[in-house]
XYZ file of C-alpha atoms in Angstrom:
648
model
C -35.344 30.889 -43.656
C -34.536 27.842 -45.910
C -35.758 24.281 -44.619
C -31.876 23.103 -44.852
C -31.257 26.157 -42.049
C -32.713 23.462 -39.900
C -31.115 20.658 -40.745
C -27.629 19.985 -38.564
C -24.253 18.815 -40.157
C -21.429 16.882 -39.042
C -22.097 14.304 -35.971
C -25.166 16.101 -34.652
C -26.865 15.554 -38.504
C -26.012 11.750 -38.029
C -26.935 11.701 -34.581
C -30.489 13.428 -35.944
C -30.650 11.108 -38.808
C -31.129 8.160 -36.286
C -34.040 9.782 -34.445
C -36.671 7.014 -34.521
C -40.502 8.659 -33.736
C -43.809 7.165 -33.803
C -46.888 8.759 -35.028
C -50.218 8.765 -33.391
C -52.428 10.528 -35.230
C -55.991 9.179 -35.885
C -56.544 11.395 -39.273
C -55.225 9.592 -42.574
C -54.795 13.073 -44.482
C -52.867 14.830 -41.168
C -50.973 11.452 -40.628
C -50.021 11.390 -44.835
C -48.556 14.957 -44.137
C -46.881 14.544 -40.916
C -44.675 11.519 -42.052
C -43.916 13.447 -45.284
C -43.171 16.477 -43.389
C -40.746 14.096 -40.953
C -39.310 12.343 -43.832
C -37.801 15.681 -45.369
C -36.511 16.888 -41.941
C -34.691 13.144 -42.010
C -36.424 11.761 -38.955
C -36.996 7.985 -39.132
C -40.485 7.885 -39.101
C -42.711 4.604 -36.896
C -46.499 4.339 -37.749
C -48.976 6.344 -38.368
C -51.434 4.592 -35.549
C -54.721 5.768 -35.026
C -55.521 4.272 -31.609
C -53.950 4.582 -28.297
C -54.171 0.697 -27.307
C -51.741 0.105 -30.430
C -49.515 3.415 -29.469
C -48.525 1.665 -26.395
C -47.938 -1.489 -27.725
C -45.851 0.422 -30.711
C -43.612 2.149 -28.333
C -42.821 -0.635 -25.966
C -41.967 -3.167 -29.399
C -39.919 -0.170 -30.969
C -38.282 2.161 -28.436
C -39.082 5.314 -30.683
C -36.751 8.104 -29.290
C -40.145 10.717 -29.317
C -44.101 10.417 -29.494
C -45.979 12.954 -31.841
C -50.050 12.331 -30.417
C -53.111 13.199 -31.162
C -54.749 14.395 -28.108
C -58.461 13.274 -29.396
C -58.217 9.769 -30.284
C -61.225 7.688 -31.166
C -61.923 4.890 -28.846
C -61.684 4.080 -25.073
C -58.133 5.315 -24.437
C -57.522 9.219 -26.027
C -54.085 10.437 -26.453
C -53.707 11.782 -22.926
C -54.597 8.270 -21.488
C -52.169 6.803 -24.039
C -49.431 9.084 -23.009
C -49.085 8.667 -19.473
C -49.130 5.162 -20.134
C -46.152 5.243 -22.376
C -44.799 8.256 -20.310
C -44.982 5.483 -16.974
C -43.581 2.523 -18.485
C -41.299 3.740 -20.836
C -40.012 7.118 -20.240
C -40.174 8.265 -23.789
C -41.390 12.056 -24.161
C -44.278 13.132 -25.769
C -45.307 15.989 -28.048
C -49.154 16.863 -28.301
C -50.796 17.011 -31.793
C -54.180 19.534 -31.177
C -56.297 21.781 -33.335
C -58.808 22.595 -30.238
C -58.902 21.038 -27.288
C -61.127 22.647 -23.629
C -59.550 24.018 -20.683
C -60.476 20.630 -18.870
C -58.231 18.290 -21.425
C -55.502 20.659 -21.617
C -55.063 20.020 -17.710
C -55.248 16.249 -18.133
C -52.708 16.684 -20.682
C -50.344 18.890 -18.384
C -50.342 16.337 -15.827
C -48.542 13.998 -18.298
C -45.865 15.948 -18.434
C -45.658 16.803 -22.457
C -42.468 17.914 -24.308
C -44.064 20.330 -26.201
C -47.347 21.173 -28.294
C -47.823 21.294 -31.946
C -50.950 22.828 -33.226
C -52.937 21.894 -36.802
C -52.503 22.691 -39.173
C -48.531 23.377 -37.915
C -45.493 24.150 -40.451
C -43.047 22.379 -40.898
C -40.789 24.447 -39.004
C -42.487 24.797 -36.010
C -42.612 20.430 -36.118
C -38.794 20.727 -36.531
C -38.104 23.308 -33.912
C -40.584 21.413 -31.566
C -39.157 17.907 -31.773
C -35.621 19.387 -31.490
C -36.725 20.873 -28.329
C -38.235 18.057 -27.019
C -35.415 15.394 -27.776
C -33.021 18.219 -26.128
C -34.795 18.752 -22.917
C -35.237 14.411 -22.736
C -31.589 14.153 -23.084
C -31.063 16.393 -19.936
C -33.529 15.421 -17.649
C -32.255 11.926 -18.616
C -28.469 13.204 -17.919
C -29.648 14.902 -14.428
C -32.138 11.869 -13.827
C -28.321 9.895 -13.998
C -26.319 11.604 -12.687
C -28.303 12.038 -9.384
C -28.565 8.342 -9.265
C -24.914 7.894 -9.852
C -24.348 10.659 -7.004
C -26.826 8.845 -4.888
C -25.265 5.357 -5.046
C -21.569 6.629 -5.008
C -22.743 8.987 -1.980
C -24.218 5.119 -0.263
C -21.227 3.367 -1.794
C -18.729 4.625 -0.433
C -16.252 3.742 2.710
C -16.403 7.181 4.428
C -20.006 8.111 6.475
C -21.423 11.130 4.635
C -23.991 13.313 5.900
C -26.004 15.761 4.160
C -27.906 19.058 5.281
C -30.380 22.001 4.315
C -29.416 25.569 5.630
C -30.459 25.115 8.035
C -28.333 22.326 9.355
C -31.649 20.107 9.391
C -30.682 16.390 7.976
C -31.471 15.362 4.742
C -29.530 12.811 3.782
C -27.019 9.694 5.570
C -25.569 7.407 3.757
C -24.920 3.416 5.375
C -22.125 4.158 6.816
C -23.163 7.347 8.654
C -25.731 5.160 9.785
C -23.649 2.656 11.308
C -20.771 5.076 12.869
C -23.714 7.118 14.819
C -26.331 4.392 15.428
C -28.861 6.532 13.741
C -31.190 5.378 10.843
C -31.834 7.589 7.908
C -35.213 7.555 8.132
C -35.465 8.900 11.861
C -32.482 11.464 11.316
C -34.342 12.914 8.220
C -35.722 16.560 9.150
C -33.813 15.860 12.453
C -30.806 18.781 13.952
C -27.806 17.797 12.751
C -26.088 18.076 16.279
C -28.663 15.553 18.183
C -27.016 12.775 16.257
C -23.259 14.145 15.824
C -21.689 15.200 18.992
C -18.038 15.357 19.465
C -15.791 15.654 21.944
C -11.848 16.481 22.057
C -9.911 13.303 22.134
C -7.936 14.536 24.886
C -9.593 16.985 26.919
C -13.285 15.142 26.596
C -14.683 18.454 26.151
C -17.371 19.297 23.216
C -16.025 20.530 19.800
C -18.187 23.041 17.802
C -19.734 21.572 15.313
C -18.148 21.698 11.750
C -21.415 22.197 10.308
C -22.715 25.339 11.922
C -19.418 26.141 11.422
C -19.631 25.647 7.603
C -22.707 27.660 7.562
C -21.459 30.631 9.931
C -18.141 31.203 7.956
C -19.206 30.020 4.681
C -16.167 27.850 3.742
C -15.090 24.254 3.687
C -13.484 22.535 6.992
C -10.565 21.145 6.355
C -9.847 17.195 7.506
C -9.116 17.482 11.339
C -8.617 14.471 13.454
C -8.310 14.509 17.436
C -12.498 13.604 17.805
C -14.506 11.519 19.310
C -17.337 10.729 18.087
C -20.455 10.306 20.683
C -23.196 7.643 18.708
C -26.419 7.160 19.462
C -25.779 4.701 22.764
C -23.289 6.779 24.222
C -20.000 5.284 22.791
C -17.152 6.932 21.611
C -15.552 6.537 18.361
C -12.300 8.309 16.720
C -12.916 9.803 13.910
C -11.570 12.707 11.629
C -13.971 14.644 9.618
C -14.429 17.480 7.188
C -17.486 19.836 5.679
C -18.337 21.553 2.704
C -21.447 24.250 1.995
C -23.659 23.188 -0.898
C -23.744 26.292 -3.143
C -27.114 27.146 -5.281
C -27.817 28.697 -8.769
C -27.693 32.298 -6.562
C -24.842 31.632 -4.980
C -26.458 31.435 -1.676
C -25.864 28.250 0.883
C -28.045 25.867 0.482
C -26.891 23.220 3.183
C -23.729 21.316 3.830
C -22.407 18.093 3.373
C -20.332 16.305 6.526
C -17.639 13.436 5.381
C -16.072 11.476 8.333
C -14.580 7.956 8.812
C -13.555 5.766 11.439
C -9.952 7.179 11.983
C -8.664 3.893 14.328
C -8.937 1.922 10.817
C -7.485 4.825 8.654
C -4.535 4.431 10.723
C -4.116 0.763 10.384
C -4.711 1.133 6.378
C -2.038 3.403 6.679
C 0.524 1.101 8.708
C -0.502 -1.791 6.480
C 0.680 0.150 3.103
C 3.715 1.321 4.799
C 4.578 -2.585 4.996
C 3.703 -3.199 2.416
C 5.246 -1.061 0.554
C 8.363 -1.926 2.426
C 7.712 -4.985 1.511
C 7.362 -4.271 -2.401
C 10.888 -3.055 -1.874
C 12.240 -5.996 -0.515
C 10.617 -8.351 -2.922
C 12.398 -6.111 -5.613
C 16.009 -6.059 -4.078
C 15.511 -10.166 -3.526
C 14.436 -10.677 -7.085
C 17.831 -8.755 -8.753
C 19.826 -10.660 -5.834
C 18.357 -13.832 -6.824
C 18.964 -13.539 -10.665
C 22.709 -12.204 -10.486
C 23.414 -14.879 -7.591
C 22.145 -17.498 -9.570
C 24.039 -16.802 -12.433
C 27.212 -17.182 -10.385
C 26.510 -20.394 -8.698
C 25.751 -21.667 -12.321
C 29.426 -20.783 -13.184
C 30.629 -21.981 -9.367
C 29.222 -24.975 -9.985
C 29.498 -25.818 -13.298
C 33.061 -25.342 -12.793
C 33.221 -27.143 -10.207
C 31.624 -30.712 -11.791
C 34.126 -30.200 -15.007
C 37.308 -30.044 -12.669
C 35.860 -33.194 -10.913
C 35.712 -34.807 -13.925
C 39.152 -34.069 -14.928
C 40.298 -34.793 -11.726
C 39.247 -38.641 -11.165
C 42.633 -39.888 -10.076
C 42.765 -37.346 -7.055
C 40.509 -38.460 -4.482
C 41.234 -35.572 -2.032
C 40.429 -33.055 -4.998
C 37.638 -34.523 -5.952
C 36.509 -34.529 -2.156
C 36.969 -30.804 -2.024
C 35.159 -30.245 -4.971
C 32.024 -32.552 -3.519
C 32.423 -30.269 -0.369
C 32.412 -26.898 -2.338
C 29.712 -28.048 -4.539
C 27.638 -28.990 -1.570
C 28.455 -25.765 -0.417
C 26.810 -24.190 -3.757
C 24.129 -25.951 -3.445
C 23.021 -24.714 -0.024
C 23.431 -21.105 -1.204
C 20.941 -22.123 -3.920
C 18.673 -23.451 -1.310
C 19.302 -20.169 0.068
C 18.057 -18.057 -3.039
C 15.212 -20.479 -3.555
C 13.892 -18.631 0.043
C 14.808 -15.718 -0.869
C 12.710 -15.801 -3.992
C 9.846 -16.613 -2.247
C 9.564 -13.062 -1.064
C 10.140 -11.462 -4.000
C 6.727 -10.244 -5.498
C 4.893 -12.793 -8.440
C 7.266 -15.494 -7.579
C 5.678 -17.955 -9.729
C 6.208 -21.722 -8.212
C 8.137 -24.290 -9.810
C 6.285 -27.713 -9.144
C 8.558 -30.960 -9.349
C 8.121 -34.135 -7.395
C 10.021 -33.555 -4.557
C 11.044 -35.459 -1.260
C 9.444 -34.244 2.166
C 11.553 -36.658 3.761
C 14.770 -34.344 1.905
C 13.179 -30.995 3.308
C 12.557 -31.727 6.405
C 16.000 -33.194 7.572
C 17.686 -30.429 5.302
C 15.207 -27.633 7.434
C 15.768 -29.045 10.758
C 19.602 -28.769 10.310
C 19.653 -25.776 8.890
C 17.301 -23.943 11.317
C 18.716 -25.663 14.480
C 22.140 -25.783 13.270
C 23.192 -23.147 16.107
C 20.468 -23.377 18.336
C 19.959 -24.385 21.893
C 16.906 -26.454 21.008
C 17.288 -30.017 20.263
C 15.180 -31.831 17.190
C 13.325 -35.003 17.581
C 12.235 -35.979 14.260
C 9.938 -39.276 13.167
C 10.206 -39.671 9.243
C 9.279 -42.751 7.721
C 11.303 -43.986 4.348
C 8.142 -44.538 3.011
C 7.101 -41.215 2.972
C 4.994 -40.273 -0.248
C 6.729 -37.528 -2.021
C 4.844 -34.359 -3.318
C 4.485 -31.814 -6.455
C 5.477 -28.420 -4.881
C 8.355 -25.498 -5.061
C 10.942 -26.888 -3.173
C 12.245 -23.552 -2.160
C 8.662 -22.648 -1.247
C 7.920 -25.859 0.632
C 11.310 -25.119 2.857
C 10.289 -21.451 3.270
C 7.043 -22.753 5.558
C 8.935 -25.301 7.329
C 11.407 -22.693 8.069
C 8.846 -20.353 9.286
C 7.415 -23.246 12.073
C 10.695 -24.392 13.318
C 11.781 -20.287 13.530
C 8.174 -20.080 15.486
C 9.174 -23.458 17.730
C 12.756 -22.228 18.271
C 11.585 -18.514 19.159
C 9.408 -20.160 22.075
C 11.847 -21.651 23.572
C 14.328 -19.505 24.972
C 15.657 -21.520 27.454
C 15.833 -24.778 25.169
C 14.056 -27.938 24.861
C 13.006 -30.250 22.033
C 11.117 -29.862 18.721
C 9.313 -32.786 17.570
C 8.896 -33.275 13.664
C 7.080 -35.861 12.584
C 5.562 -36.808 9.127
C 2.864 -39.677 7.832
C 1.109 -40.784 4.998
C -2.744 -40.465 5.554
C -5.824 -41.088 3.120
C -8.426 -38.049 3.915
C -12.181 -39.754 3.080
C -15.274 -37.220 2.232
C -16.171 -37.540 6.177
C -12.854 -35.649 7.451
C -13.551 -32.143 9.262
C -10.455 -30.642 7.198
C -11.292 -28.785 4.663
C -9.362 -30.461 1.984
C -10.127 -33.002 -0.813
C -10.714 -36.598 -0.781
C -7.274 -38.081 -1.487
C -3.941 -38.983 -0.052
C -1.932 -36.925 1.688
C 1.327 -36.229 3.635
C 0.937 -34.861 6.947
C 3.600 -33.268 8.925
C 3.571 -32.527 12.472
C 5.786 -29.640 14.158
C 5.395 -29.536 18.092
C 7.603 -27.830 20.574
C 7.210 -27.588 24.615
C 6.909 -23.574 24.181
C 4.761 -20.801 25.923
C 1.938 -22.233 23.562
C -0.424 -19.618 22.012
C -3.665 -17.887 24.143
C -7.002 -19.307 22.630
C -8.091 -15.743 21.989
C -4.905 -15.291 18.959
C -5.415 -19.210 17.756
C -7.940 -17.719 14.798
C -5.791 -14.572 14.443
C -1.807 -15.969 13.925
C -2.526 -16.774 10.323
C -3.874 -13.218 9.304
C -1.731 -10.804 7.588
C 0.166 -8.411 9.952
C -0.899 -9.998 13.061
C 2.103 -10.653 15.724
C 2.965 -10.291 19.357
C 6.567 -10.493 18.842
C 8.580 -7.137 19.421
C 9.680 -6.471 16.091
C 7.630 -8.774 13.904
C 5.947 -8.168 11.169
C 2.939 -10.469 11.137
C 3.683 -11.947 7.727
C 5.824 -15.366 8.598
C 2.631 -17.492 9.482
C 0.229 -15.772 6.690
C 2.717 -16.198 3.773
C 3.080 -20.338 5.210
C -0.673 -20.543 5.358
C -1.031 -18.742 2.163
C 1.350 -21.179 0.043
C 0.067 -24.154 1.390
C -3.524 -23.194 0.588
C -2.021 -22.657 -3.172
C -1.358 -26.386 -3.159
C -4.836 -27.085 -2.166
C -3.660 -28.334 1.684
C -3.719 -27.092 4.870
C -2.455 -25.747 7.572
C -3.945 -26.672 10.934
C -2.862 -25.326 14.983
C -3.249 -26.804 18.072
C -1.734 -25.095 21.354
C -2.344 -25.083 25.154
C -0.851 -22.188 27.376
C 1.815 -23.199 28.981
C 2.128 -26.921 27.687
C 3.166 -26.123 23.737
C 2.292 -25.556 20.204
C 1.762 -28.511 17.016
C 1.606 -27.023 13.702
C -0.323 -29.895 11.027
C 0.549 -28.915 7.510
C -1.319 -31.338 4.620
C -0.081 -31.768 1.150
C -1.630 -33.704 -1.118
C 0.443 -36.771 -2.295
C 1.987 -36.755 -5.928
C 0.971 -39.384 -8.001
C 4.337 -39.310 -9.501
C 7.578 -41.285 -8.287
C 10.675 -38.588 -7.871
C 13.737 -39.543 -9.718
C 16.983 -40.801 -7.871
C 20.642 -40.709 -9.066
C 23.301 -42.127 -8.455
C 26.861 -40.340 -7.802
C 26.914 -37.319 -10.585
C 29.628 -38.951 -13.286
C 27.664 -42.504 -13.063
C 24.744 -40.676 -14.186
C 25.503 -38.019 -17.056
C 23.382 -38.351 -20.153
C 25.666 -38.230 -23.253
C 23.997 -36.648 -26.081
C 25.123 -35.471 -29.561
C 23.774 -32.618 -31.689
C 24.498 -28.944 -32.473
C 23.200 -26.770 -29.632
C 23.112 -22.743 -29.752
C 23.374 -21.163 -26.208
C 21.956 -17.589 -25.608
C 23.212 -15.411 -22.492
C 24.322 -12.113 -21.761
C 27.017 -13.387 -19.207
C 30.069 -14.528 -20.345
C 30.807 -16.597 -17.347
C 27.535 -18.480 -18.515
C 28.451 -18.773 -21.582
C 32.166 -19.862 -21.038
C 30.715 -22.433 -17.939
C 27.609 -24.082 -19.212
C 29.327 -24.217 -22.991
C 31.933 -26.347 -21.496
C 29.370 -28.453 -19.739
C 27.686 -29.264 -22.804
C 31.183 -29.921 -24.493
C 31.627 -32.647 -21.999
C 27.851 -33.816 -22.300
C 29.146 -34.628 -26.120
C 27.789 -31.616 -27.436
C 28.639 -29.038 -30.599
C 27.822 -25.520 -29.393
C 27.732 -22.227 -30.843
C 27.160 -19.026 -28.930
C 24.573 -15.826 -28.918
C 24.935 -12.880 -26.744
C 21.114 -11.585 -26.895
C 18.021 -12.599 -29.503
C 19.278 -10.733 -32.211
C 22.936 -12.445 -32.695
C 20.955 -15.475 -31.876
C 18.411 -15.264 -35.004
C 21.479 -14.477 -37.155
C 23.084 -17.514 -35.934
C 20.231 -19.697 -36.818
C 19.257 -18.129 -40.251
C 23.070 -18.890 -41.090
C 23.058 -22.200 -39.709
C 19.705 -23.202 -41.862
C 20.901 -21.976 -44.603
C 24.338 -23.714 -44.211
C 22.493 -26.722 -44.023
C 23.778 -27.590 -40.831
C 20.864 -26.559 -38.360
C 20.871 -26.464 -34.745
C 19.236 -29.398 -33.207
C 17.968 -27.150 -30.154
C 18.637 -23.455 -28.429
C 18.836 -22.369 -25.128
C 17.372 -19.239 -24.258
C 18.112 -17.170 -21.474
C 15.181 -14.827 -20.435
C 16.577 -11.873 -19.610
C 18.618 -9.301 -21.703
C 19.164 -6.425 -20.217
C 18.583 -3.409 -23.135
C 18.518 -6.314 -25.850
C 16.069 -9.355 -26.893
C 15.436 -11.421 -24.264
C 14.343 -15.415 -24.802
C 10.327 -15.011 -25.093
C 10.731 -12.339 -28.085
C 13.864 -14.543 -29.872
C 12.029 -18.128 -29.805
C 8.706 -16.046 -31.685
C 11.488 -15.018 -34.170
C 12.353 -18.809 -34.188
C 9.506 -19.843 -34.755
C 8.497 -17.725 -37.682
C 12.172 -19.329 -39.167
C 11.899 -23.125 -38.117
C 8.097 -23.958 -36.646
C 9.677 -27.321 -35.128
C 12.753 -25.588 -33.340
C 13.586 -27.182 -29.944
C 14.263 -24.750 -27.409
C 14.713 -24.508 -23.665
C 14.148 -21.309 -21.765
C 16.741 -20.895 -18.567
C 16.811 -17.681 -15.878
C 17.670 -17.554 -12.281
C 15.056 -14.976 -12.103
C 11.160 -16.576 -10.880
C 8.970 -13.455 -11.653
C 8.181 -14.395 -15.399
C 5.584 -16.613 -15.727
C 7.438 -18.546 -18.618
C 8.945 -20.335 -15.971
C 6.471 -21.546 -15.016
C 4.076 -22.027 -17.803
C 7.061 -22.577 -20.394
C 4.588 -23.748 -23.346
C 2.547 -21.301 -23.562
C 5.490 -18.962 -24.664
C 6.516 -21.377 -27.163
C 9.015 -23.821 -25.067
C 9.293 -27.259 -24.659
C 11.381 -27.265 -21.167
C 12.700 -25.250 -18.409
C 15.913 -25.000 -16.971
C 16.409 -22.868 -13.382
C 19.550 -21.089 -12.754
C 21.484 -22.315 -10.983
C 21.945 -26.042 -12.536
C 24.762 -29.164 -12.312
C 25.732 -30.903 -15.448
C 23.399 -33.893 -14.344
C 19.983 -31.119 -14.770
C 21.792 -30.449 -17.775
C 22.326 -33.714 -19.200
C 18.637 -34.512 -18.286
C 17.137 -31.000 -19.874
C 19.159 -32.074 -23.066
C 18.122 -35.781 -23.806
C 14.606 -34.607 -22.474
C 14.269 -32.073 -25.158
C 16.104 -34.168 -27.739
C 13.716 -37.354 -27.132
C 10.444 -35.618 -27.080
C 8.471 -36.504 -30.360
């Protein structure tokens, strides 16, 4: 057979090309031969060495992939000794180089556990056929070696008990959590019966159930999942579990033992409660996001609408009083859909300076509006105003007078108070040094048992018929976003106080006067973008009045046409505004990269009645300079525009 027989194309020839071995062979003339002999078989080739101190150091500096030794080394550590070193601390394998060696050193040798043995003078084929051996049987004891220690740590890893046994239904493995469901330790259950430390009983009739793992090994099959058992751990106390068991097959096909998988059932069933909410839930959050978008797109029209004909109708007083009252109306629907959004999955927050002096008193008669229970409510003028979501902000205090009102049946009074307060690095609460609004929400209710005060914030946790355990958890969770807190304090019988912290904004909130005092004229050529004509027709007119030349695009692409032409006309737009959302076209964060690439400087606003994207949030990072959320008055408008317009 030709030498290039041997030699292996395609990616096992590169994969061979890269085999790295080191040479340990003590003769000059042998070691002259063997490298030669490795060089034409493309081996990379490490050495010679001719002493087994320098071997070891050799292999743990390189890594070679192999070992070719000399058994008979000169000095005080021989090739065998050399070996099991590098065999111990490295796990490289190791081919013998002898011409003679005695009974005695051959079983010194075997104990090292060699790859293989090449004898001198050898041929070249043998060396090939040798090494190839040995680097094949090294890559599957290294693949077995693996793959038992991934089985091993998945096996200990994972959330369902899992015991192992021989054929005898002797244990021989338990994983942690088989340890802690029975109360047994591995290393007392090893070589134990399987059926001293699982006993089960029938859930209902408390009798015994056979075991599933004699079972196994009787009929020879797997045991499918079966619930309905208790299990009976090591003190005596009974657990519900469902279980199943599988034989363990060997190379004959005989059973070789069986492995057991069970798992606490009680919190299987709560998992599986939990992602029927939630995927209820999911749902929900869905359905509210589309309502949300197309409702804000018609209170933009409603009240767009709305502030032109007021403007047009300044000599009327009782129209323009009908108009206030209709807009007023609009824009407690919006305060409406800003709840509603809150539910809706990835409803990113909108921070603006707000007033918590505004959301209470709007809360309080919105919640109470109908009720039986009266409000009492302590809110100073001076009251530091905050960077939140409004709509979020109203969604908790919502959630507490709900709470207040719901524990009072019969009626009474709900005190809601609010203070500024300075939190110093020596407070309990967990919150930052800093100042801070607090706001207090007590009513004269049932009050809540001490044993559910750490419990009412978790997820799913209620004692109301009905309820789904999510009002207090999503409160606790949004004001824990705005790095406050939520605190409780309730007596049986006497009440409940809910003490939410925000921290203070550093920032003074705007104030306006009446809407027409406070428009912000403007002039320039603007280019509006929005698949609704009602938007289009509305907010076009609004800009009109605003003093405003505008030109419209019904998705990105008409949009990109529109400004091409208008750059080229020279007669450029002097800003765009984007909607977000096309449906089956170019929406605003793909058309304002096409801007871009036209006219780096273009001034653009992005605008959507729809909170999921983060753009509304995080509006410069997609390449805007301001935000504008559906539904808005002329005023926002105005403001958006001479914001935009100003900016350097």
């Amino acid at each position: 057979m030709r030498r290039s027989d041997f030699y292996l194309s395609g990616e096992e020839g590169q994969t061979m090309a890269k085999v790295r071995i080191l040479v340990v062979e003590d003769d000059s003339i042998i070691a002259m031969d063997l490298i030669h002999s490795l060089q034409n078989l493309q081996y990379t080739v490490i050495g010679p060495v001719d002493s087994g101190e320098v071997a070891v150091v050799r292999a743990e500096d390189h890594q070679p992939d192999l070992v070719l030794m000399d058994i008979m080394l000169k000095g005080e550590m021989d090739g065998i000794a050399a070996a099991k070193e590098i065999r111990r601390r490295f796990r490289i394998p190791v081919v013998y180089l002898t011409a003679f060696a005695t009974e005695a050193t051959l079983r010194r040798a075997m104990i090292t556990e060699p790859f293989g043995y090449i004898l001198k003078p050898f041929r070249e084929r043998e060396l090939h056929t040798t090494i190839e051996m040995a680097l094949y049987r090294h890559k599957l004891e290294s693949e077995i070696k693996k793959s038992k220690e991934w089985m091993t740590t998945v096996l200990r890893s994972i959330g369902d008990g899992v015991i192992a046994t021989d054929a005898q239904g002797q244990i021989t493995f338990m994983n942690p959590v088989a340890e802690a469901l029975t109360g047994w330790q591995q290393e007392e259950a090893l070589g134990q019966d399987h059926e001293e430390l699982f006993k089960i009983l029938d859930a209902e009739t408390l009798h015994p159930n056979p075991s599933p793992i004699n079972k196994v090994l009787q009929e020879e099959k797997t045991v499918q999942l079966t619930t309905n058992n208790l299990l009976l751990d090591k003190n005596g106390m009974a657990l519900d579990i469902s279980h199943s068991a599988a034989p363990i097959w060997d190379e004959s096909g005989k059973i070789s033992g069986v492995v057991l998988v069970f798992r606490d059932y009680r919190e299987y069933r709560k998992l599986e409660a939990e992602r029927t909410q939630t995927s209820k839930l999911a749902s929900l959050s869905i359905l509210a996001g589309g309502i949300a978008h197309d409702f804000n797109n018609l209170l933009t029209a409603i009240m767009g609408n709305i502030a032109i004909a007021a403007l047009h109708a300044e000599v009327q007083n009782l129209v323009i009083e009908r108009l206030s009252q209709a807009e007023k109306a609009c824009l407690r629907a919006q305060g409406l859909i800003q709840q509603l959004r809150t539910y809706s999955v990835g409803g990113i927050p909108q921070k603006k300076t707000v007033s918590i002096a505004e959301i209470l008193n709007e809360a309080t008669s919105f919640v109470l509006k109908s009720s039986n229970v009266r409000r009492e409510a302590h809110i100073p003028a001076e009251l530091w105003e905050v960077a939140a979501d409004k709509g979020q902000i109203s969604q908790v205090i919502n959630n507490m007078l709900f709470n207040a009102d719901e524990a009072m049946p019969q009626g009474g009074i709900v005190k809601v108070c609010a203070e500024n307060i300075l939190v110093d690095a020596d407070s309990s609460l967990n919150l930052a040094e800093g100042r801070y609004v607090r706001i207090a929400i007590k009513d004269r209710g049932t009050g809540i048992p001490k044993d559910h005060l750490d419990k009412i914030f978790d997820p799913y946790f209620t004692t109301k018929k009905g309820g789904n355990g999510l009002g207090l958890a999503m409160a606790y969770s949004i004001i824990k976003s705005y790095e406050g807190c939520i605190t409780v304090e309730s007596e049986p019988g006497s009440g409940t106080t809910f003490f939410i912290y925000l921290p203070a904004s550093s920032e003074k909130k705007l104030t306006h006067a009446k809407e027409k005092e406070s428009l912000l004229i403007g002039r320039g050529k603007i280019l509006l973008m929005d698949d609704e004509e009602m938007i289009l027709e509305t907010s076009g007119a609004m800009l009109q009045r605003l003093g405003y030349e505008v030109e419209f695009a019904k998705d990105g692409h008409e949009a990109v046409e529109l400004y091409k032409v208008a750059q080229s006309s020279g007669k450029p737009f002097n800003a765009v505004i984007l909607d977000l959302t096309i449906p089956g076209s170019m929406g605003g964060k793909e058309t304002i990269l096409r801007l871009k690439a036209i006219d780096p400087n273009v001034k653009s606003i992005v605008s959507s009645g729809y909170a999921h994207d983060s753009a509304m949030s995080d509006c410069e990072k997609y390449g805007f300079q301001g935000v504008l959320p559906k539904p808005y008055r002329m005023r926002e408008l105005g403001e958006a525009m001479h914001d935009l317009l100003t900016k350097d």
